[in-house]
C-alpha positions in Angstrom: 21.1 22.1 -1.0 24.4 23.6 1.6 23.1 21.2 4.9 22.8 18.1 2.7 26.5 18.7 1.5 27.8 18.7 5.0 25.9 15.7 5.3 27.3 14.0 2.8 30.3 14.9 4.8 29.0 13.5 7.4 30.2 9.2 9.0 27.4 7.9 9.2 26.2 9.4 5.9 29.5 8.0 4.1 29.0 4.5 5.7 24.9 4.6 4.9 25.8 5.1 1.1 28.4 2.7 1.2 25.8 0.0 2.6 23.1 1.3 0.1 25.7 0.2 -3.2 26.2 -2.9 -1.4 23.3 -4.3 -0.3 21.4 -2.7 -3.1 23.7 -5.0 -5.8 23.5 -8.0 -3.7 20.1 -8.2 -3.3 19.7 -6.9 -7.3 22.1 -10.3 -7.7 20.6 -12.7 -6.0 16.9 -11.9 -6.8 17.5 -13.9 -10.0 17.6 -16.4 -8.2 13.1 -15.5 -6.3 12.3 -14.6 -9.7 13.3 -17.7 -11.5 12.3 -20.3 -9.1 8.7 -18.6 -8.7 9.1 -17.9 -5.2 8.4 -14.1 -4.0 6.4 -15.1 -1.8 7.9 -17.4 -0.7 11.1 -15.6 0.2 8.2 -12.2 1.4 6.9 -15.1 4.5 10.5 -16.4 5.3 11.6 -12.6 5.7 8.5 -12.3 8.0 10.6 -15.2 10.1 13.5 -13.9 11.9 11.7 -11.9 13.9 11.3 -14.2 16.4 15.5 -15.6 16.5 16.1 -11.4 17.7 13.5 -11.8 20.4 14.7 -14.7 21.3 19.1 -13.8 20.7 18.0 -10.7 22.8 16.5 -12.7 25.8 19.4 -14.7 26.2 21.4 -13.1 25.5 21.1 -9.4 25.2 21.5 -6.8 22.7 24.5 -8.2 21.0 24.9 -7.5 17.2 26.6 -10.9 16.5 24.0 -12.6 18.9 21.9 -11.1 17.0 22.3 -11.8 13.5 23.3 -15.8 14.8 19.2 -15.6 15.4 18.1 -13.9 12.3 20.0 -16.9 10.2 18.8 -19.4 12.7 15.6 -18.7 12.6 15.2 -18.4 9.2 16.8 -21.6 8.4 14.6 -23.6 10.8 10.9 -22.4 9.1 12.9 -21.5 5.2 14.2 -25.3 5.5 11.2 -27.0 7.6 9.2 -25.9 5.8 10.5 -28.0 2.9 11.0 -30.6 5.2 7.8 -30.5 6.3 5.9 -30.7 2.7 8.7 -33.5 1.4 7.4 -36.3 4.4 4.0 -35.1 4.7 0.3 -34.8 3.1 1.2 -30.7 3.4 2.0 -28.8 0.5 5.8 -26.1 0.8 3.3 -23.1 1.0 0.9 -24.6 3.9 3.9 -25.3 5.8 5.5 -22.3 4.9 2.5 -20.3 6.6 2.0 -21.7 9.5 5.2 -21.8 10.5 6.2 -18.2 9.4 3.0 -16.7 11.3 3.4 -19.3 14.3 7.3 -17.9 14.9 6.4 -14.0 14.1 3.9 -14.3 16.9 6.3 -15.6 19.0 9.0 -13.0 18.6 6.3 -9.9 18.4 5.7 -11.1 22.3 9.1 -11.7 23.5 10.1 -8.2 22.5 6.8 -6.7 23.4 7.9 -8.3 27.1 11.0 -6.7 26.7 9.6 -3.4 26.6 11.1 -3.3 23.1 7.7 -1.8 20.8 10.3 1.1 18.9 13.1 -1.7 18.1 10.0 -3.7 16.2 9.3 -0.9 14.3 13.3 -0.8 13.4 13.2 -4.2 12.9 10.1 -4.3 10.0 10.7 -1.3 8.6 14.3 -1.0 9.0 16.4 2.0 9.5 19.5 1.9 7.6 21.3 5.0 8.7 22.0 3.2 12.9 24.3 0.4 10.3 28.4 -0.1 11.8 30.6 -0.3 10.3 30.1 -4.2 11.6 27.0 -4.0 10.2 28.7 -3.0 7.2 31.3 -5.6 7.0 29.4 -8.4 7.5 26.8 -7.2 4.5 29.6 -7.1 2.3 31.1 -10.9 3.3 27.2 -12.2 2.4 27.0 -10.6 -0.4 31.0 -11.8 -1.6 29.7 -14.8 -0.8 27.1 -15.4 -2.4 27.5 -13.7 -6.1 30.7 -15.8 -5.8 28.7 -18.5 -5.4 25.9 -18.5 -7.5 29.0 -17.9 -10.5 30.7 -20.4 -10.0 27.4 -23.1 -9.4 25.9 -20.5 -12.4 25.2 -23.7 -15.0 23.8 -26.6 -12.8 21.9 -23.7 -11.2 20.4 -22.4 -13.9 19.3 -26.1 -15.7 17.5 -26.8 -12.1 15.5 -24.0 -11.6 14.4 -25.0 -15.3 13.2 -28.3 -15.3 14.3 -29.9 -12.0 14.0 -33.8 -13.2 16.6 -33.6 -16.4 18.9 -31.4 -13.1 18.6 -34.6 -11.2 18.8 -37.4 -14.8 22.0 -35.4 -14.8 23.2 -36.8 -11.7 22.9 -32.6 -10.6 22.2 -32.7 -7.3 18.6 -30.5 -7.2 17.4 -31.4 -3.1 21.6 -30.0 -1.6 21.0 -27.9 -4.7 17.5 -26.3 -3.1 18.1 -26.4 0.4 21.7 -24.6 -0.8 19.8 -22.0 -2.3 17.1 -21.1 0.2 20.2 -21.3 3.1 22.2 -18.5 0.4 18.6 -16.1 0.6 18.2 -16.4 4.3 21.6 -15.1 4.7 21.5 -12.4 2.2 17.5 -11.1 3.8 19.3 -10.7 7.3 22.3 -8.8 5.7 19.5 -6.7 4.7 17.7 -6.9 7.9 18.3 -4.1 9.5 18.7 -1.4 6.0 14.9 -2.0 4.4 13.8 -4.0 7.4 11.7 -7.0 7.2 9.1 -6.1 5.6 10.2 -4.0 2.9 13.1 -6.1 2.2 11.0 -8.4 0.1 10.9 -6.0 -2.6 14.7 -5.4 -2.7 14.7 -9.1 -3.5 12.0 -9.0 -5.8 12.0 -6.2 -8.0 16.0 -6.0 -9.9 15.6 -8.8 -11.2 11.7 -8.6 -12.3 12.9 -5.8 -13.6 15.2 -7.2 -16.0 13.1 -9.8 -17.0 11.0 -7.3 -19.1 14.0 -6.2 -20.7 16.3 -9.3 -21.9 15.9 -12.6 -22.2 19.2 -13.8 -21.1 19.5 -15.2 -18.1 23.1 -14.1 -17.1 22.0 -10.4 -17.9 18.8 -10.7 -14.9 21.9 -11.5 -12.4 24.6 -8.4 -13.0 22.0 -6.2 -14.3 19.7 -6.7 -11.4 22.6 -6.2 -9.4 23.4 -3.1 -11.5 19.2 -1.9 -10.8 19.7 -2.9 -6.8 22.6 -0.6 -6.5 22.3 2.0 -8.5 18.7 2.5 -7.2 20.2 2.4 -3.6 22.5 5.5 -3.8 20.0 6.9 -5.9 16.9 6.8 -3.2 19.4 8.1 -0.9 20.5 11.1 -2.6 16.6 12.2 -3.1 15.1 10.2 1.0 17.1 13.1 2.4 16.1 16.3 0.7 12.3 15.3 0.1 13.0 14.1 4.4 11.6 10.1 3.5 12.8 7.0 5.1 15.3 5.7 3.4 14.7 2.5 3.0 10.9 2.8 2.4 12.9 4.9 -0.4 14.9 2.0 -1.9 11.7 -0.1 -2.3 9.4 3.1 -4.4 12.3 3.9 -6.7 13.2 0.0 -7.4 9.0 -0.2 -7.7 10.2 2.7 -10.1 12.7 1.4 -12.2 9.7 -2.4 -12.7 6.8 -0.3 -13.3 9.4 1.8 -16.0 10.1 -0.9 -17.7 6.7 -2.9 -17.7 5.1 -0.1 -20.0 8.6 1.0 -22.2 10.3 -2.6 -22.7 11.4 -2.6 -25.5 10.1 -6.9 -26.1 7.1 -7.2 -23.8 6.7 -4.0 -23.0 3.2 -2.0 -22.3 3.7 -0.1 -25.0 5.2 -2.6 -27.8 2.0 -4.8 -26.7 -0.9 -2.1 -27.9 1.2 -1.0 -31.1 
C-alpha cells in the first residue's frame, strides 16, 4: 500500500490518471454514436487500420509524435471514408469494402514495422501503454475530446434524427451524407487519441461498452451520451487504482472493468436486465 501511495506522487502516475479520466470520458461519450449507429464491428476494423499510417510515418519521418499522429489519422480516414465511398459507387457493400481495406492496410503496416525492427513497438500499439503517454499526448487527447463533446452537443438534434431515421432526416433537409462522413471522422480522431492508451485491439471495448451499458439502463438518448461518458471516465479511473496492486496491464484492466459494468447492467437492469425478464 505504501508503494502505491508513493507511486501516486510520481508525475507518470498523475499523468496516467488524468489520461484515464480524459480518454475514458471521451470514448464513453462518443460510444453512444457507435451503439446507436449499430456500427461496433465496423469501428473495430477501422481501429486496426491505423497501423499502416503509423508505420509509414516512422518510415518517412522517424519517431516524431506529430507525424505518427497525423499518419494514424490519415490511415483511419482513408480506410473508413474509402470504404464508404466504394460501397456507394459500386456493388460491394460497406462491410465487404471495409473488411478488404482494413486487412490489407493492417498487413502492409505490420510488414513495414517488422522490416524496421520494431516488433516490440507493435505490441504497444496493438495493446496500449498508457504509462508512456507524455504531456503532449495528454493535451492531444484533451483537445480531441473537447472537440468531440462540443460537436455532438451542438449537433445533437440532427444527429439523433439521422441515427434513428436517415430517410426522415434527408426529407427534413439534414445533410445526411455530410453527417455520415463527419461521424466517421470524429470516431477516427477519438480512436487515434486512445491508441497509445489502450491500443488498436482494445480500443473497441472503450468505444462500445459505456454506451452499451447505458442502453440497458435508460431509454433517454441524451443520458446515453453523458452517462456513457461518466461510465467510461469513472471505470477507467477505477481500473487505474486496481491495476497497480493487482499487477495487471492498465489498458486491459480498463476494458475488463467496463466489460464487468456491462455484464452487471445486463443482469440487474431494472427495465431490461436478465433478472427482470425472468420475473
